[in-house]
mmCIF file of C-alpha atoms and ligand atoms in Angstrom:
data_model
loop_
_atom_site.group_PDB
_atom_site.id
_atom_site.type_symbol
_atom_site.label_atom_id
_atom_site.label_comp_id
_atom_site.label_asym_id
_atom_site.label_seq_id
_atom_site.Cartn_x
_atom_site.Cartn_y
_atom_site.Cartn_z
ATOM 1 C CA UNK H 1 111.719 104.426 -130.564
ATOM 2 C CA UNK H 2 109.813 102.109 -129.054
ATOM 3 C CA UNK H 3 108.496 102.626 -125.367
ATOM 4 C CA UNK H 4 109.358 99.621 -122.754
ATOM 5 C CA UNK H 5 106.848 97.665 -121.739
ATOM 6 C CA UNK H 6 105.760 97.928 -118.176
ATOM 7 C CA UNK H 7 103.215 95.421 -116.200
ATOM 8 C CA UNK H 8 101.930 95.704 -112.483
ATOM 9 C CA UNK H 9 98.973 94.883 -110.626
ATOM 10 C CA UNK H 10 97.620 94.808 -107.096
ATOM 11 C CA UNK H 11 95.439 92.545 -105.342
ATOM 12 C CA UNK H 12 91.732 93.411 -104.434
ATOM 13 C CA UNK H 13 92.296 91.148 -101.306
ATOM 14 C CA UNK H 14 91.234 94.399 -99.131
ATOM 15 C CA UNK H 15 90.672 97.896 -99.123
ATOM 16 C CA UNK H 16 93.365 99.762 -100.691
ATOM 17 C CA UNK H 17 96.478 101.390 -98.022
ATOM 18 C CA UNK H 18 97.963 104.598 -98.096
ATOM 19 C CA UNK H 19 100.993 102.262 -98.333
ATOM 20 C CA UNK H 20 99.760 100.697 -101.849
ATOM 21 C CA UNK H 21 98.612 104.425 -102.861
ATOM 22 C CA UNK H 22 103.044 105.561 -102.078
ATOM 23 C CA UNK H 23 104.040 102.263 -102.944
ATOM 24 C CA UNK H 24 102.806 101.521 -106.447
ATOM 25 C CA UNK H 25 99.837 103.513 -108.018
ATOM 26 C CA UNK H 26 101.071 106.968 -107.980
ATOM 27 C CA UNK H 27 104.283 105.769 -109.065
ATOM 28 C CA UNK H 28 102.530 104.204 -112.094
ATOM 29 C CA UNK H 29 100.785 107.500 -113.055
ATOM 30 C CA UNK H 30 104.069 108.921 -113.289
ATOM 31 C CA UNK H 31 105.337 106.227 -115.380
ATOM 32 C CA UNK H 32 102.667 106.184 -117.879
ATOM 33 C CA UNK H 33 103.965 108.738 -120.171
ATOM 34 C CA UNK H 34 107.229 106.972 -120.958
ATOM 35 C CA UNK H 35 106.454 103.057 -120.839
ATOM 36 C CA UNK H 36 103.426 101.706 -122.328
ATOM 37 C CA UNK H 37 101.822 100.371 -119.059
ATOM 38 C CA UNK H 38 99.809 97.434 -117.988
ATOM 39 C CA UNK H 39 98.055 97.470 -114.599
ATOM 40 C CA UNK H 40 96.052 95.049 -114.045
ATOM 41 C CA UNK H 41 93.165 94.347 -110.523
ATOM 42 C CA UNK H 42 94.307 90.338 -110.033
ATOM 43 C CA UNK H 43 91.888 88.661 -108.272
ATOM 44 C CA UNK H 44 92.730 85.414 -109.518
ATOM 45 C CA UNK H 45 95.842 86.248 -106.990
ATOM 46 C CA UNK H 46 93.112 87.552 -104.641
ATOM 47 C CA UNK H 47 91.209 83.950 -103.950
ATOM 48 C CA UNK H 48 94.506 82.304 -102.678
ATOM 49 C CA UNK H 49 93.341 83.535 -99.787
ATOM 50 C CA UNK H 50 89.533 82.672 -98.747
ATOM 51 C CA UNK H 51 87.428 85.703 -99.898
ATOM 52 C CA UNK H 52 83.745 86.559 -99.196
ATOM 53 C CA UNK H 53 82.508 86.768 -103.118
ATOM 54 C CA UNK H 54 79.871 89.753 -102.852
ATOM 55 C CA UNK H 55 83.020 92.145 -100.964
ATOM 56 C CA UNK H 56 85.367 90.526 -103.798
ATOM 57 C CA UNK H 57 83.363 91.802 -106.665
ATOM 58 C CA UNK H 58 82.409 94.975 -105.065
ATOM 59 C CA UNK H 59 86.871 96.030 -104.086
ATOM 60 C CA UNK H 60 87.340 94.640 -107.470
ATOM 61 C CA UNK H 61 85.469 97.324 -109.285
ATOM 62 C CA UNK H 62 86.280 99.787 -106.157
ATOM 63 C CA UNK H 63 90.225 99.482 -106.908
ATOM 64 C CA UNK H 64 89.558 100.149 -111.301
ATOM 65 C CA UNK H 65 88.006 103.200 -109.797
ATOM 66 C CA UNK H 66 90.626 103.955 -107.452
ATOM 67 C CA UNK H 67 93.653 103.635 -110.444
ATOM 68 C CA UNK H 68 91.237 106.108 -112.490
ATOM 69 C CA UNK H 69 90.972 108.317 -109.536
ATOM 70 C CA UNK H 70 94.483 108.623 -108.943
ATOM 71 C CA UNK H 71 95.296 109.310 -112.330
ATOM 72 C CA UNK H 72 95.894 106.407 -114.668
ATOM 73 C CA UNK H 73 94.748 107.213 -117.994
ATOM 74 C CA UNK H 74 92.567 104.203 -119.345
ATOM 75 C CA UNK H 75 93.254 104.827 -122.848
ATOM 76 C CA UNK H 76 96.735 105.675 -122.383
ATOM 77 C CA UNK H 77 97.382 102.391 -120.519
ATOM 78 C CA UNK H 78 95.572 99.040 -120.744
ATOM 79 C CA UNK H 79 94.232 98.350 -117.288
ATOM 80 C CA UNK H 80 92.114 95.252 -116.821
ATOM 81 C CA UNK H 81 90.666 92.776 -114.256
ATOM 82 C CA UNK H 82 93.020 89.716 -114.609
ATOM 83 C CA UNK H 83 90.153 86.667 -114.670
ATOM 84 C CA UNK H 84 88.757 88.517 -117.889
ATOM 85 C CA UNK H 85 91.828 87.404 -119.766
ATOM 86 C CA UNK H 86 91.713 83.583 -119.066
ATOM 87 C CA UNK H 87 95.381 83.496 -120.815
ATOM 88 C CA UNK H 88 97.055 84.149 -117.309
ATOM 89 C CA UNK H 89 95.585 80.964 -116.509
ATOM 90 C CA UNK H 90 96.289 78.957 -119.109
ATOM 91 C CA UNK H 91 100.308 80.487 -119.215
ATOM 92 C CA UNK H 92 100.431 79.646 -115.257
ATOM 93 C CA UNK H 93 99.433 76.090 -115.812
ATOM 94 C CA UNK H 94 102.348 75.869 -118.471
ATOM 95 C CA UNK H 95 104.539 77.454 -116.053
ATOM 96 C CA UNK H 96 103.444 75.423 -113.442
ATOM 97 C CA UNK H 97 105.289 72.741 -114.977
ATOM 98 C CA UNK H 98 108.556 74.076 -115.493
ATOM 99 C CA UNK H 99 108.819 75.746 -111.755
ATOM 100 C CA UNK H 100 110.350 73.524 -108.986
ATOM 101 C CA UNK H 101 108.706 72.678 -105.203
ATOM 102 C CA UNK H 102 112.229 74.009 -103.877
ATOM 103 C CA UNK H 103 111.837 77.307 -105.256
ATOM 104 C CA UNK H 104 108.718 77.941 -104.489
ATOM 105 C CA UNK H 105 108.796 76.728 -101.053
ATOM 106 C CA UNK H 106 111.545 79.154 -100.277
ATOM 107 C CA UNK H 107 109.172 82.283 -100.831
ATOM 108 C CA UNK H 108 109.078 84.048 -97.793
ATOM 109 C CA UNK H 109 105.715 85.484 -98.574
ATOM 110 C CA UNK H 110 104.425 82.193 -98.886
ATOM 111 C CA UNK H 111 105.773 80.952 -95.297
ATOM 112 C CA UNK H 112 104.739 83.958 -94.152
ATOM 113 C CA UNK H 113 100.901 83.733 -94.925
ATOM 114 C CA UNK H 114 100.780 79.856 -94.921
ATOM 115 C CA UNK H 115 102.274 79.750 -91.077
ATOM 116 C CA UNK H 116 98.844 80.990 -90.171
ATOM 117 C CA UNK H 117 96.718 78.891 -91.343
ATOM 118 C CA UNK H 118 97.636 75.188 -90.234
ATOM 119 C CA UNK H 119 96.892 71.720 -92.107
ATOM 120 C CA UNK H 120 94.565 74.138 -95.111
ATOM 121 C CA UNK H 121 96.967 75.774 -97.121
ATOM 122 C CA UNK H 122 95.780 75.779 -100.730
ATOM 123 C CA UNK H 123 97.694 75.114 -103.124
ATOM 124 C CA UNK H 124 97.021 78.217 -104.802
ATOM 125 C CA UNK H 125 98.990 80.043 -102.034
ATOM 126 C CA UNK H 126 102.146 77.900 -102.760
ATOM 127 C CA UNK H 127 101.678 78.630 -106.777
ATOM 128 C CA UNK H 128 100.956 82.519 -106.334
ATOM 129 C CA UNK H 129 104.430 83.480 -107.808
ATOM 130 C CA UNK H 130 104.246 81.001 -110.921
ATOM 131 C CA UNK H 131 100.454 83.062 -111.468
ATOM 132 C CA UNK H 132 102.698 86.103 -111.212
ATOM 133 C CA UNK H 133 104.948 85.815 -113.280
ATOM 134 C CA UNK H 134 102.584 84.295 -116.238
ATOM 135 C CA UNK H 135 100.863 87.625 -115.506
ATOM 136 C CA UNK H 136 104.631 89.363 -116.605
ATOM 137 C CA UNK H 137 105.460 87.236 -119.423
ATOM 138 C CA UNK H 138 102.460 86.458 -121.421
ATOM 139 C CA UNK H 139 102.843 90.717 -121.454
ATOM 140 C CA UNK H 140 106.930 90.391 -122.576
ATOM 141 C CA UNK H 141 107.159 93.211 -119.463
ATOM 142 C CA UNK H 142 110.529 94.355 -119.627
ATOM 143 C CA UNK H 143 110.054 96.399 -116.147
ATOM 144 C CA UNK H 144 107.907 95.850 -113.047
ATOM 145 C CA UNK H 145 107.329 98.320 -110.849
ATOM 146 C CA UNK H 146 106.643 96.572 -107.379
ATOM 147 C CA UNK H 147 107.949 97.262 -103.635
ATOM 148 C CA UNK H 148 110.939 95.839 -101.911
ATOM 149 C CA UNK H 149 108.265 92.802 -101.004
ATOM 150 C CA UNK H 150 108.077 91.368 -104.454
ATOM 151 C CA UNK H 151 111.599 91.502 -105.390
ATOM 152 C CA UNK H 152 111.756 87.445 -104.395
ATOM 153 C CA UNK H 153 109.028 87.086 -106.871
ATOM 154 C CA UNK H 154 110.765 89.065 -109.353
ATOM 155 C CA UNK H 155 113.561 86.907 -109.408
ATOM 156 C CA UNK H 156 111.730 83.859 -109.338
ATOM 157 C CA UNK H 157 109.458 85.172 -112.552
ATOM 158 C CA UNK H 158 113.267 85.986 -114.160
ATOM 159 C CA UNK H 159 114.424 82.062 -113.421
ATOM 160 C CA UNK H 160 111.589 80.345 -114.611
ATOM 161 C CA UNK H 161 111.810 82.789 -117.847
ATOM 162 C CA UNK H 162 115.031 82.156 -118.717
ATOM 163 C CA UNK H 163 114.585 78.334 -117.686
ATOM 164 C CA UNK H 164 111.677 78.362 -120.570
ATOM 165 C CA UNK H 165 114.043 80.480 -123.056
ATOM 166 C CA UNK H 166 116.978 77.559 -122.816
ATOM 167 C CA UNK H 167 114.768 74.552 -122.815
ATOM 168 C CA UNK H 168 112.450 76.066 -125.896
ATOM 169 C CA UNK H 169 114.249 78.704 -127.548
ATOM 170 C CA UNK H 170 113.613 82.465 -126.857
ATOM 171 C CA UNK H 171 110.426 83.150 -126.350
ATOM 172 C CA UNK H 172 110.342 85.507 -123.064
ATOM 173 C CA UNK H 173 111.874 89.240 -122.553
ATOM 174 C CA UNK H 174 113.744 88.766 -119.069
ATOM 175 C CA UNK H 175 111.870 91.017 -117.243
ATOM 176 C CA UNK H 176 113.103 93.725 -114.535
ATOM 177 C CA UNK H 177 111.931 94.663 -110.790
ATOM 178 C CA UNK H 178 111.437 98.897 -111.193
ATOM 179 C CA UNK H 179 112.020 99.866 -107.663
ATOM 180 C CA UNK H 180 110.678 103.459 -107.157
ATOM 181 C CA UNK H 181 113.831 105.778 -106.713
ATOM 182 C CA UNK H 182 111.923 107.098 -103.329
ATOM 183 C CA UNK H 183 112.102 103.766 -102.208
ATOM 184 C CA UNK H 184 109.589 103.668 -98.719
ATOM 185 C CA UNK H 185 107.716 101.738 -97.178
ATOM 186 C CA UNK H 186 105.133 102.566 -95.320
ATOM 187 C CA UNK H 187 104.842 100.824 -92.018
ATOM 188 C CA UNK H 188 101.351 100.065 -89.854
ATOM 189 C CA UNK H 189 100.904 103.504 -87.195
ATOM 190 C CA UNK H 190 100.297 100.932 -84.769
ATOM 191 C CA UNK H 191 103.504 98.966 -84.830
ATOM 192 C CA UNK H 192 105.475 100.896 -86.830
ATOM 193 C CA UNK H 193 107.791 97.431 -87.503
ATOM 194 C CA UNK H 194 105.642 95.987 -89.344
ATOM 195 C CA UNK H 195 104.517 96.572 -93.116
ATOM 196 C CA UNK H 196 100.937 98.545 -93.309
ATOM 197 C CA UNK H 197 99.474 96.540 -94.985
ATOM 198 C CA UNK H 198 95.390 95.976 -96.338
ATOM 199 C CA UNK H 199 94.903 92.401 -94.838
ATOM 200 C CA UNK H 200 96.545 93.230 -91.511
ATOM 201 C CA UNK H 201 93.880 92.152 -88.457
ATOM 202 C CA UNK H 202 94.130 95.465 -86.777
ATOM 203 C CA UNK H 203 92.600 98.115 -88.727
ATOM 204 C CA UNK H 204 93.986 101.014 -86.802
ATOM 205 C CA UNK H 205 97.455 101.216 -87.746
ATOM 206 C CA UNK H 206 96.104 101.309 -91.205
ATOM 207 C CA UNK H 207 95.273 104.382 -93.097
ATOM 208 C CA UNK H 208 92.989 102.966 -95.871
ATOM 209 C CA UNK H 209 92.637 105.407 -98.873
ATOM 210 C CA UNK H 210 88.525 105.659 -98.447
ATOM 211 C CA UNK H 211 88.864 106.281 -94.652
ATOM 212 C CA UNK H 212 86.527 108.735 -93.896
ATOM 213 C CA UNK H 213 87.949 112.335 -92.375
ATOM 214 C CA UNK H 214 87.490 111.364 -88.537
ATOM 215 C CA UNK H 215 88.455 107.820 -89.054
ATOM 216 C CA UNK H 216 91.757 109.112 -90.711
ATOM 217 C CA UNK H 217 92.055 112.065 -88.151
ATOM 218 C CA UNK H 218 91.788 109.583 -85.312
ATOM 219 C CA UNK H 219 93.827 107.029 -86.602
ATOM 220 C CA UNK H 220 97.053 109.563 -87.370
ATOM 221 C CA UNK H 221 96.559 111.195 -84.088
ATOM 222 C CA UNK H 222 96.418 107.893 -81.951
ATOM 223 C CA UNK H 223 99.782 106.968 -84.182
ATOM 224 C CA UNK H 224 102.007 105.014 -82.191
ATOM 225 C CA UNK H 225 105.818 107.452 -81.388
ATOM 226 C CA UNK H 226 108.266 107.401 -78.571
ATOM 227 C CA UNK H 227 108.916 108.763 -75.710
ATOM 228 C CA UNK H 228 112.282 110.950 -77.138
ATOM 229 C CA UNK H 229 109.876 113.376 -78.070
ATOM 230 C CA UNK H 230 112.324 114.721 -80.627
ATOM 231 C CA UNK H 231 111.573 114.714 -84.155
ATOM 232 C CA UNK H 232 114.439 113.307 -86.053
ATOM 233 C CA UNK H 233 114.732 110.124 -89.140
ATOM 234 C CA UNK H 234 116.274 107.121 -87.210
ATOM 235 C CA UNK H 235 115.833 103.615 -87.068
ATOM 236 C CA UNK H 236 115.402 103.675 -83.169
ATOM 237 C CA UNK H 237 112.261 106.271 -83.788
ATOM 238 C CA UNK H 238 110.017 104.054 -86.111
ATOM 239 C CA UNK H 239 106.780 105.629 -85.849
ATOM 240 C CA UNK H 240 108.363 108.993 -85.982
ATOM 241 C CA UNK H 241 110.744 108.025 -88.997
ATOM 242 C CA UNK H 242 107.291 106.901 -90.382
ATOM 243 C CA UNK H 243 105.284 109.970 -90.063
ATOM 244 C CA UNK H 244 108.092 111.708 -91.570
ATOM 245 C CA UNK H 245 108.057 109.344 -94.839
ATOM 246 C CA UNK H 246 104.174 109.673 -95.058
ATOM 247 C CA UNK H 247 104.759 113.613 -94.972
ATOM 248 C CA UNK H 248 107.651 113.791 -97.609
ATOM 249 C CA UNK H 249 106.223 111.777 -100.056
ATOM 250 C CA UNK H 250 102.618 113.173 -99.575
ATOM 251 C CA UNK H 251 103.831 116.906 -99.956
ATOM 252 C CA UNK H 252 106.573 115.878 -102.495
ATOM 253 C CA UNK H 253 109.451 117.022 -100.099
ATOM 254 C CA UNK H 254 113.183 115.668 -99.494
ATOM 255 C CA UNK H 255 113.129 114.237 -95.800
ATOM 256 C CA UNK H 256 115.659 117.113 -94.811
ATOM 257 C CA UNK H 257 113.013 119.431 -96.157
ATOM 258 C CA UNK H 258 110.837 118.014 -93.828
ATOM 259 C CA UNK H 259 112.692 117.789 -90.998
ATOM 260 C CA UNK H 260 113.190 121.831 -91.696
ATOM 261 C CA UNK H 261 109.454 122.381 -91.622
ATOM 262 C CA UNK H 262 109.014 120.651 -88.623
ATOM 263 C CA UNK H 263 112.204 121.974 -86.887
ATOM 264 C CA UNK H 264 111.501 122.930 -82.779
ATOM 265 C CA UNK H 265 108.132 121.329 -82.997
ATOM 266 C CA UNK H 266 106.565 118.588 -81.176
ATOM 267 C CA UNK H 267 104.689 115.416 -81.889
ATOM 268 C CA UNK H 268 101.265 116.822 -81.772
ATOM 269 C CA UNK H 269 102.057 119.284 -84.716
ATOM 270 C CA UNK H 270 104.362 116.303 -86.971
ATOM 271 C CA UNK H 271 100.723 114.324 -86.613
ATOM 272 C CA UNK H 272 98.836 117.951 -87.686
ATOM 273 C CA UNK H 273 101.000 118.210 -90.540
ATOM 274 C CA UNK H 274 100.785 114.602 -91.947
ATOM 275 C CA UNK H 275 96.920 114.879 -91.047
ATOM 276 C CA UNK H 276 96.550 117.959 -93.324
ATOM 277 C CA UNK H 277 98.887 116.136 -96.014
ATOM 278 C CA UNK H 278 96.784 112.990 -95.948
ATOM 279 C CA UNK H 279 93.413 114.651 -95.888
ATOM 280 C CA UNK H 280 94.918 116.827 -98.981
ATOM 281 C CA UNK H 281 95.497 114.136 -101.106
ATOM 282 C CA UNK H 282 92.970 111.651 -100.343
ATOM 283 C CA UNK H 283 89.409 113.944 -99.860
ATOM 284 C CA UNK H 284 89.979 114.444 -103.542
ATOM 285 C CA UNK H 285 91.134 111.215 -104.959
ATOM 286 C CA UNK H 286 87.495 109.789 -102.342
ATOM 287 C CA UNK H 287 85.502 112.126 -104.357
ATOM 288 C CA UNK H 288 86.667 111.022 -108.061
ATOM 289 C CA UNK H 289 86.123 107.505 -106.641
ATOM 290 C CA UNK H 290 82.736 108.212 -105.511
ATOM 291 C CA UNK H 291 81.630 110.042 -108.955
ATOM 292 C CA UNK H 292 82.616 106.681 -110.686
ATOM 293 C CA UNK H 293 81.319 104.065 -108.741
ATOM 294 C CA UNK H 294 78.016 106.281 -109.241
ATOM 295 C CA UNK H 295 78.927 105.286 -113.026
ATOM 296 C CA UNK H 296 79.343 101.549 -113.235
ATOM 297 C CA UNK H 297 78.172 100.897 -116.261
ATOM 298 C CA UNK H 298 80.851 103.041 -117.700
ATOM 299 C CA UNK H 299 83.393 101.501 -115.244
ATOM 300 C CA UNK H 300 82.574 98.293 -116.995
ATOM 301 C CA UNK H 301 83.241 99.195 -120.547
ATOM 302 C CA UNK H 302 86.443 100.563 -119.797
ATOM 303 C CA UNK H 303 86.950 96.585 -118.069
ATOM 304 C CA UNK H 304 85.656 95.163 -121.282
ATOM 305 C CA UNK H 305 88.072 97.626 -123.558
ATOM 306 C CA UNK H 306 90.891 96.656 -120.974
ATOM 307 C CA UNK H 307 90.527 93.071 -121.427
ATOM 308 C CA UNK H 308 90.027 93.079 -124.898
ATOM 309 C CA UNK H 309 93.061 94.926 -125.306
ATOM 310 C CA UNK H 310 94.633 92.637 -122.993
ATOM 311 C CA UNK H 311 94.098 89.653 -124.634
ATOM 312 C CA UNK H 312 95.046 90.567 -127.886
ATOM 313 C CA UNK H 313 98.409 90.941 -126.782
ATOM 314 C CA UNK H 314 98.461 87.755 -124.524
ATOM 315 C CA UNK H 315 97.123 85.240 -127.011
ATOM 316 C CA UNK H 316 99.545 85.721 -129.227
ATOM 317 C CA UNK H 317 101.826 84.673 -126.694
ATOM 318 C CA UNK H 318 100.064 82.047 -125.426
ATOM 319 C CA UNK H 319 99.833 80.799 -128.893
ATOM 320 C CA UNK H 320 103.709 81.191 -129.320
ATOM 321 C CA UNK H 321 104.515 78.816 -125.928
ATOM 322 C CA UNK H 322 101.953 76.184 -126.859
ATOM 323 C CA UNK H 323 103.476 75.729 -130.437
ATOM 324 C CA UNK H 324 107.108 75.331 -128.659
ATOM 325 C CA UNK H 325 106.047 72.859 -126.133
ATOM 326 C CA UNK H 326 103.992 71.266 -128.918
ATOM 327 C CA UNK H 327 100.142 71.537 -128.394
ATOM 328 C CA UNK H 328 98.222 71.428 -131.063
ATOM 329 C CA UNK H 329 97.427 74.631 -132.696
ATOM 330 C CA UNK H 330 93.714 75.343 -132.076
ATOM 331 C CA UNK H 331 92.486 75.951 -135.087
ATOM 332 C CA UNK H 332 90.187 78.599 -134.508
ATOM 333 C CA UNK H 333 88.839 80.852 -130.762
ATOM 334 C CA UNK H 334 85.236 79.252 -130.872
ATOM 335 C CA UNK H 335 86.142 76.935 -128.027
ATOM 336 C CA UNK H 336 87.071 80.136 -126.011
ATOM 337 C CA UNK H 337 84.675 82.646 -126.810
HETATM 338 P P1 LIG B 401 98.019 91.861 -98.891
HETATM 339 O O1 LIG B 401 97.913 92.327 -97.469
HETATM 340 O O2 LIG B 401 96.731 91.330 -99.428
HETATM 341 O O3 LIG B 401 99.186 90.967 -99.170
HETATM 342 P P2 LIG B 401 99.218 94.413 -99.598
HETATM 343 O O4 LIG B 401 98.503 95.552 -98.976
HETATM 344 O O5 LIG B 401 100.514 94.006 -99.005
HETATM 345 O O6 LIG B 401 98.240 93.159 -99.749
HETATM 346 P P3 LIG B 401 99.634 94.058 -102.442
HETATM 347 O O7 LIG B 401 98.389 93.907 -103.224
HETATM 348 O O8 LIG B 401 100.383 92.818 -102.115
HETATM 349 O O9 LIG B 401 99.365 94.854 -101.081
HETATM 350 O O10 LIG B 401 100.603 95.089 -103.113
HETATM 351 C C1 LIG B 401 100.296 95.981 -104.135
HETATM 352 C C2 LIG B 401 101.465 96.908 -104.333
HETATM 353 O O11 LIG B 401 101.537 97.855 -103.252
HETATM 354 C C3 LIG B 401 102.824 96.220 -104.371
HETATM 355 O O12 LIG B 401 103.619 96.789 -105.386
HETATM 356 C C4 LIG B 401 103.396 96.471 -103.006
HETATM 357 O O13 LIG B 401 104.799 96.442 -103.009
HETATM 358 C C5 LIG B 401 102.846 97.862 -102.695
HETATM 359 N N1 LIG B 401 102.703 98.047 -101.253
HETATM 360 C C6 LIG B 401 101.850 97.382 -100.456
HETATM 361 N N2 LIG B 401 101.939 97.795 -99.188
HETATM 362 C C7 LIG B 401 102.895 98.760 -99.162
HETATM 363 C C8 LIG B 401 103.457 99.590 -98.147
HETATM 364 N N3 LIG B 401 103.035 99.500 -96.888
HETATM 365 N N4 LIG B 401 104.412 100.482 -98.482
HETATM 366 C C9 LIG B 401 104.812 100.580 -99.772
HETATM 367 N N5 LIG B 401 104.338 99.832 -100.778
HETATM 368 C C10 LIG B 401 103.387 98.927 -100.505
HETATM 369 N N1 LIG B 402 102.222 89.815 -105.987
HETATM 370 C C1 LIG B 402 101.935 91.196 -106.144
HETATM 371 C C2 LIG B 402 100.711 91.466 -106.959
HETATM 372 C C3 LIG B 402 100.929 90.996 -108.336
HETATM 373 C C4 LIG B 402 101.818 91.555 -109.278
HETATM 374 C C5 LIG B 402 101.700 90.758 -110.449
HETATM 375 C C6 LIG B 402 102.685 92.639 -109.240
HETATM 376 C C7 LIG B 402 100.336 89.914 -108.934
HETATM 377 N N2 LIG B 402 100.806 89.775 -110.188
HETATM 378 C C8 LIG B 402 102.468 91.025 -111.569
HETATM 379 C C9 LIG B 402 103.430 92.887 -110.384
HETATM 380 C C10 LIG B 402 103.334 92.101 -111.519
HETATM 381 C C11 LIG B 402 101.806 91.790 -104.778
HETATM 382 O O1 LIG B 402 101.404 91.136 -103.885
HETATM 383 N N3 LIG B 402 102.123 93.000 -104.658
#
């Protein structure tokens, strides 16, 4: 049979979060066996907010090496740096034009981020989901594997698909949101409310994956709890309901394993034990990163085997959309290549 298709990606808009580590790429290392995966670095998603170009380039090829270092296979799956495939432009254009104002003005990601930044929001920010979801169906994704964040975008990617199906005739598989079965989010140590995230001002609530040992020591240990001083998994205990999800899903544990484990102890020894976790996982996955960014050039011909791959598979449905909405066929790739 077949294998369903699968297509993610994550921004190189700042160094990569414990939170995107749990939230999407180890997920999609245990996915790659059964779905033929896509992951893509988008940095075309990356510029709708302001970036400094040197740091862009350098996180860009920092984040292929961090997929490789936590385990996704490069000839298994096609992973590729999205501007290298200029077919996610050219499909997000198209889509452009068959997405409403309305519906993209009621992303909440979008009010979010444009709130802060007064009369210069580009426009780029308001079209970020029609980019997305080109990115899913020039691909024919049938899942997505995102966190509960994107599932606005997901639906949004599913209208405008089957918008483009009825006014043109099938063309795009109606793709679904893959919501990992362990479902958490990790939250920022600081204020445990709020999402950790890799663009977040305050830096130490966030436990970024190539944190050195005393920055990520320090950080967990200055983590934000409560004054209960019980450990238990409870909505009025954020930071310590936190800690707790950063420790089962490090060490692979049910939360009522972990509660077991840390059963009569205090908050000094819950920090211990998710230092020890974190520090388990990540000195290794810092050290495979390290070996390849001391090996760009091979770094960049598995970008150039990604994107070729990549783009074999998009043209042909690029090609497929611009014969329905009735461009002319070009006739052959020399204006491209
Ligand atoms: P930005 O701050 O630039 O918006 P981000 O850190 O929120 O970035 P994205 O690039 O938007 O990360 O997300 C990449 C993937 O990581 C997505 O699938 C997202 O759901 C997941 N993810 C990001 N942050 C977390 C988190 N704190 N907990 C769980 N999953 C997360
Ligand atoms: N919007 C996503 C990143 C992203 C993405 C995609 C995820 C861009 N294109 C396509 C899945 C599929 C985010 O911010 N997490």
């Amino acid at each position: 049979m077949k294998k369903q298709r699968i297509f993610s990606g994550i921004q190189p808009s700042g160094n990569l979060t414990l939170g995107n580590y749990l939230g999407a790429l180890r997920n999609w290392v245990a996915l790659q066996e059964e779905y033929e995966c896509i992951y893509s670095i988008v940095d075309m998603h990356a510029i709708t907010v302001r970036q400094n170009p040197q740091e862009l380039r350098e996180r860009s090829l920092l984040t292929m090496a961090l997929y490789l270092a936590a385990g996704l296979d490069p000839q298994e799956n096609i992973v590729f740096i999205q501007s290298h495939v200029p077919e996610h432009a050219q499909l997000g254009w198209i889509l452009g034009c068959n997405s409403y104002m309305g519906e993209l003005s009621r992303m909440t990601q979008y009010k979010d981020k444009s709130s802060r930044m007064g009369d210069s929001i580009p426009t780029g920010l308001f079209n970020y989901p029609v980019l997305m979801a080109a990115d899913i169906l020039l691909y024919n994704a049938h899942l997505v594997p995102v966190g509960e964040d994107q599932t606005q975008h997901l639906e949004l990617t599913r209208d405008i698909a089957v918008r483009f199906n009825n006014a043109y005739g099938e063309t795009f598989v109606i793709p679904k949101g893959y919501f990992n079965p362990f479902g958490a989010r990790i939250y920022d140590l600081q204020t445990p409310e709020k999402i950790m995230s890799k663009s977040s001002q305050n830096q130490q609530g966030i436990l970024f994956l190539l944190d050195d040992e005393k920055t990520l020591k320090r950080k967990i240990s200055r983590s934000v709890t409560d004054s209960l001083g019980t450990i238990s998994y409870n909505d009025h205990q954020p930071g310590v309901k936190n800690l707790l999800n950063i420790f089962a899903l490090l060490r692979e544990l049910s939360i009522e394993e972990s509660l077991a484990y840390f059963e009569g102890k205090g908050y000094k020894q819950l920090k211990d034990g998710v230092t020890e976790a974190v520090l388990d996982s990540l000195l290794p996955l810092q050290k495979k990163v390290n070996e390849l960014m001391d090996n760009r050039s091979y770094l960049e011909d598995l970008m150039l085997h990604g994107a070729q791959r990549a783009r074999a598979l998009a043209k042909v449905t690029l090609a497929d959309v611009e014969e329905k909405i009735g461009f002319i066929p070009r006739r052959t790739d020399e204006y491209r290549d």
